[in-house]
Short mmCIF file of C-alpha atoms in Angstrom, two decimals:
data_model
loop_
_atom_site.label_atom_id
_atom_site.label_comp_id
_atom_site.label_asym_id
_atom_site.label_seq_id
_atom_site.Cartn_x
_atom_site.Cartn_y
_atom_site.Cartn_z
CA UNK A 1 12.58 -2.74 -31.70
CA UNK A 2 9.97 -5.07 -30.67
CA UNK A 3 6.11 -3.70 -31.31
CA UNK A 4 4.46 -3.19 -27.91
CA UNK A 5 1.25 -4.45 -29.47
CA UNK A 6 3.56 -7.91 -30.43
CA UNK A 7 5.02 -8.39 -27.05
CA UNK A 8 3.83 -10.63 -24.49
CA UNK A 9 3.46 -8.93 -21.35
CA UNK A 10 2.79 -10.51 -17.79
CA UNK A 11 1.09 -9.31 -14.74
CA UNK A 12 1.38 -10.77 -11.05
CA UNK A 13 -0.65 -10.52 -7.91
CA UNK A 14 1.42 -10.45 -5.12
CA UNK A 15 0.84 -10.67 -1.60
CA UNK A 16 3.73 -8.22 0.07
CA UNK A 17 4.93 -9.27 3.51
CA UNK A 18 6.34 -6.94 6.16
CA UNK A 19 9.69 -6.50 6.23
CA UNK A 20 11.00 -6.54 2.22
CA UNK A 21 10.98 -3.42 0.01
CA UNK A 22 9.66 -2.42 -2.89
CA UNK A 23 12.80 -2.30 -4.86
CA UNK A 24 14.80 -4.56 -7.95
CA UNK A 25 17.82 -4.74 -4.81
CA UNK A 26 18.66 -3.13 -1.61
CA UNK A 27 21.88 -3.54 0.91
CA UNK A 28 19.87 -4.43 4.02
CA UNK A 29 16.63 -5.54 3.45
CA UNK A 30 14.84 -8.45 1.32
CA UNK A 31 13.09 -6.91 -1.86
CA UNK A 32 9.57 -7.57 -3.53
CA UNK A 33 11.61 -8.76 -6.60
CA UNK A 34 13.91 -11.57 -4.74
CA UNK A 35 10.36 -13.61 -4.63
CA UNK A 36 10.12 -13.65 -8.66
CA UNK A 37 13.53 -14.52 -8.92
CA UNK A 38 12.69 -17.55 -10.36
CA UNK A 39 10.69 -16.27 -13.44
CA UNK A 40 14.14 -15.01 -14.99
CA UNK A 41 12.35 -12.29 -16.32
CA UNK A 42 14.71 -8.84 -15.79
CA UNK A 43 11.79 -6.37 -17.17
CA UNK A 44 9.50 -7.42 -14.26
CA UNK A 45 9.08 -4.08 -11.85
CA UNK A 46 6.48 -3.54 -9.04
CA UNK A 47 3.39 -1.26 -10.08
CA UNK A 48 4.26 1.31 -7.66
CA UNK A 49 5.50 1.32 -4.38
CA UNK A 50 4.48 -0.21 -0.69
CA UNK A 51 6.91 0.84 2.31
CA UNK A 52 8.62 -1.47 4.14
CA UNK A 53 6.29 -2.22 6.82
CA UNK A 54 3.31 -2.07 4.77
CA UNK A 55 1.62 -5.34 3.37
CA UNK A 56 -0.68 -6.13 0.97
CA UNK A 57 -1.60 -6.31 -2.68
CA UNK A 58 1.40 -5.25 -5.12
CA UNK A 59 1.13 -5.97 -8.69
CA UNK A 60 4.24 -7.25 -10.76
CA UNK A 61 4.74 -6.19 -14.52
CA UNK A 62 6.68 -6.12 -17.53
CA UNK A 63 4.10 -3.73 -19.23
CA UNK A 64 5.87 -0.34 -18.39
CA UNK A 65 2.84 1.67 -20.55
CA UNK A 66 0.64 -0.12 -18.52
CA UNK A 67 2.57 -0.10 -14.94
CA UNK A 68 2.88 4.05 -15.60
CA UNK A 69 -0.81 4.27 -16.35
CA UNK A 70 -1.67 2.89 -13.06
CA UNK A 71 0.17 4.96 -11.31
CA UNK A 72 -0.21 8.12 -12.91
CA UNK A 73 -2.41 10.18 -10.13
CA UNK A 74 -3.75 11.71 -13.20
CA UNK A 75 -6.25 8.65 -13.76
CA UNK A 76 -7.59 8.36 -10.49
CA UNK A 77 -6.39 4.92 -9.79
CA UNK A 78 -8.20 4.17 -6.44
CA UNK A 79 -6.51 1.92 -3.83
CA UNK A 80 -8.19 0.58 -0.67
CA UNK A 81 -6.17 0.02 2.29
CA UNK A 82 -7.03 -0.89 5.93
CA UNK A 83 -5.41 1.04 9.04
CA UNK A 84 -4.59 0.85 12.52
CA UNK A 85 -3.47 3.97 13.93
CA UNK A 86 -2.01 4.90 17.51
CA UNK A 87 -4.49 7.77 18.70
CA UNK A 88 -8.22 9.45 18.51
CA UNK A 89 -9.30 9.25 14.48
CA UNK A 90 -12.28 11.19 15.39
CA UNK A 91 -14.96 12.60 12.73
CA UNK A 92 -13.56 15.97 12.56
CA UNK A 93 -10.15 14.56 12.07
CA UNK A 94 -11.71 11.77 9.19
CA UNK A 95 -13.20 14.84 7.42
CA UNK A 96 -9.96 16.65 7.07
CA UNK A 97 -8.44 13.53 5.78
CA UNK A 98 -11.14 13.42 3.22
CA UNK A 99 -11.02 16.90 2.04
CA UNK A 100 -6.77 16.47 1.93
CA UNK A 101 -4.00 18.03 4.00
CA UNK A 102 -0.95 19.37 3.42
CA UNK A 103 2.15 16.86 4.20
CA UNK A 104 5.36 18.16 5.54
CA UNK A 105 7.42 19.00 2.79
CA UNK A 106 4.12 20.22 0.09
CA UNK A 107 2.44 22.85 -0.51
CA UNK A 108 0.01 21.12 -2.36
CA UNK A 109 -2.94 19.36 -0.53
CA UNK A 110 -3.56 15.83 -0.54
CA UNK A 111 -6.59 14.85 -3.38
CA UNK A 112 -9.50 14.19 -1.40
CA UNK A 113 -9.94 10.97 -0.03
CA UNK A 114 -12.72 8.31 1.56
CA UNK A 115 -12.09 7.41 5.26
CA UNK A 116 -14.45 5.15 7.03
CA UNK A 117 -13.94 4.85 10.95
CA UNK A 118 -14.56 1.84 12.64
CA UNK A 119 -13.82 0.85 15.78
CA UNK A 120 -12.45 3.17 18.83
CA UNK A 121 -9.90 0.77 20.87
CA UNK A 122 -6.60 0.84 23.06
CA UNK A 123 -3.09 -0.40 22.88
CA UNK A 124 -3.42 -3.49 25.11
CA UNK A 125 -6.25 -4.83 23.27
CA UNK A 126 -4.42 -4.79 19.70
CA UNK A 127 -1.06 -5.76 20.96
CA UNK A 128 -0.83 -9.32 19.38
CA UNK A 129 -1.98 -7.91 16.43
CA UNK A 130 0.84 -5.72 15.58
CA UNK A 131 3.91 -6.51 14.48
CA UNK A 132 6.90 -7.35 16.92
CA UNK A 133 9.33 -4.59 15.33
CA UNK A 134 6.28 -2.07 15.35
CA UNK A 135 5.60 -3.34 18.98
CA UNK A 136 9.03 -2.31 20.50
CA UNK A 137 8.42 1.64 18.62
CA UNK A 138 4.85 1.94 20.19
CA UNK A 139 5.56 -0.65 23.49
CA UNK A 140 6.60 2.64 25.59
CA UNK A 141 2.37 4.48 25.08
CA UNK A 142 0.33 3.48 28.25
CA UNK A 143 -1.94 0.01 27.57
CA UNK A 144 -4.86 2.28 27.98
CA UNK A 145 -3.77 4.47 24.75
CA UNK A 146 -6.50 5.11 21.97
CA UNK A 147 -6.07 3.47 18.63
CA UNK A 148 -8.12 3.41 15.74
CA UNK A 149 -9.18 0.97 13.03
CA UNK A 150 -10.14 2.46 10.02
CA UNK A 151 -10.06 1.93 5.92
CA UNK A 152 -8.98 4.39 3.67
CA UNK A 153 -9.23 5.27 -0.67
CA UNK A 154 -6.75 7.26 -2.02
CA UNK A 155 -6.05 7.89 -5.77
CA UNK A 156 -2.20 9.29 -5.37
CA UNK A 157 0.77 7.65 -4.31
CA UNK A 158 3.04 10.04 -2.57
CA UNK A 159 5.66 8.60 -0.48
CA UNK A 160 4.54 6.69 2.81
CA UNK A 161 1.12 9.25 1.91
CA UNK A 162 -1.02 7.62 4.03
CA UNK A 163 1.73 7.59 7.48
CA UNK A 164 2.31 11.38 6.23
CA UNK A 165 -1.49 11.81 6.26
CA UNK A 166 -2.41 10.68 9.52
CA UNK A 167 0.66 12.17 11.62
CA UNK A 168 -1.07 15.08 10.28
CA UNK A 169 -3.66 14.82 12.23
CA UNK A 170 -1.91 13.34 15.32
CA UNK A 171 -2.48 10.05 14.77
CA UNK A 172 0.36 7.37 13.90
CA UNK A 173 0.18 4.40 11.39
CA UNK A 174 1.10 1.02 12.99
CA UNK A 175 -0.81 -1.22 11.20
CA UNK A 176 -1.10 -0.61 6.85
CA UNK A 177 -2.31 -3.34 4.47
CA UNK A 178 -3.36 -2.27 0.42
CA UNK A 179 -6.56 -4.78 -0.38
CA UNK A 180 -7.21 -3.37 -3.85
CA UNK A 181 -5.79 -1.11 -6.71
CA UNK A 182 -8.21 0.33 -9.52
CA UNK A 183 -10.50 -3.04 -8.75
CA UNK A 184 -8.26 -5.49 -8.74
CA UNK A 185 -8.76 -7.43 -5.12
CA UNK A 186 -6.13 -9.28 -3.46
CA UNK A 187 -6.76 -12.92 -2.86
CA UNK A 188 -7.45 -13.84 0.49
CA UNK A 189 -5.94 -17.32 -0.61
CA UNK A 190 -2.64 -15.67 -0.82
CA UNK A 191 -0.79 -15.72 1.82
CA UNK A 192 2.11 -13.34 2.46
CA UNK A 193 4.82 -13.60 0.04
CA UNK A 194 2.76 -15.57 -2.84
CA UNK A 195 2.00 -14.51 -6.09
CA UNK A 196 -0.14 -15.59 -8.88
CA UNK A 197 -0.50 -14.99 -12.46
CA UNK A 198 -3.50 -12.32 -13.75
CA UNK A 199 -4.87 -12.49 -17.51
CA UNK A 200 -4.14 -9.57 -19.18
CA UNK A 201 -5.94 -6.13 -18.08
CA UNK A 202 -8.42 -4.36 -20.24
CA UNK A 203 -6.16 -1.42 -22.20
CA UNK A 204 -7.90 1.89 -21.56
CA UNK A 205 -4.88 3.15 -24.10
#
């Protein structure tokens, strides 16, 4: 059995496009892992999970001590994402967010979380913006319906938490990208579907 202190580990920035999963395979859609296919390396998994139709920064890994770690909600792991959601975000409903809500399914409250509001718009003005496949769920809402743009922190990783979060307070995700998890800050050089290599973290264990 090999040491882990011995091994060689490897950890990837990757930029995750709409439309693939974050799985090793799947019947029906494209997965995160078909785009490292050529590293032959089997023990590569994705540090947690981004829905299908949510893009951003995933990390790659072969360090499962290290993969579990960051996504452990019991160290805090902060991740930064940027929304668009159909419907009114107003301050009453940001505060709720922050002080967590309870998601369909849980009887225990989200952790509290940081929203920042920013701008108050409508459907026709943010149309080319989001996706065609989104489009044809939300194309049926009068042009004139409020949508918000936002960013939001979060230290958990529930399932779709952040879609579950907002329908909570009537409002519905149709635009989700991740920038950063625990300080590590996607590339704006990478465009959807690259990767890169990363040095080696600093072990907190």
């Amino acid at each position: 059995m090999t040491d882990y202190t011995e091994k060689e580990f490897h950890y990837y920035m990757f930029h995750k496009p709409f439309g693939c999963v974050s799985a090793r395979r799947d019947a029906l859609y494209p997965t995160v892992m078909d785009y490292f296919e050529e590293l032959n390396n089997p023990d590569l998994s994705p540090v947690g999970r981004l829905d299908r139709e949510t893009e951003g920064l995933l990390l790659i890994t072969d360090d499962g001590k290290w993969n579990q770690r960051m996504c452990n909600p019991v160290y805090k792991k902060k991740k930064h994402y940027s929304f668009l959601v159909l419907g009114d975000l107003t301050e009453e409903k940001r505060c709720q967010l922050e002080q967590g809500v309870k998601l369909i399914g849980s009887e225990k409250p989200t952790a509290p979380a940081e929203v920042r509001i920013g701008e108050h718009l409508t459907l026709q003005e943010v149309q080319e913006e989001i996706h065609p496949e989104v489009w044809q769920k939300v194309c049926k809402n009068r042009p004139e319906m409020p949508v918000t743009r936002g960013e939001i922190i979060i230290t958990e990783g529930r399932k779709n938490q952040i879609r579950r979060m907002m329908k909570q307070v009537n409002c519905c995700v149709v635009i989700l990208k991740r920038h950063s998890m625990d300080g590590i800050e996607l590339d704006p050089n990478l465009a959807p579907g690259q990767w890169k290599e990363l040095p080696p973290p600093e072990k907190e264990f």
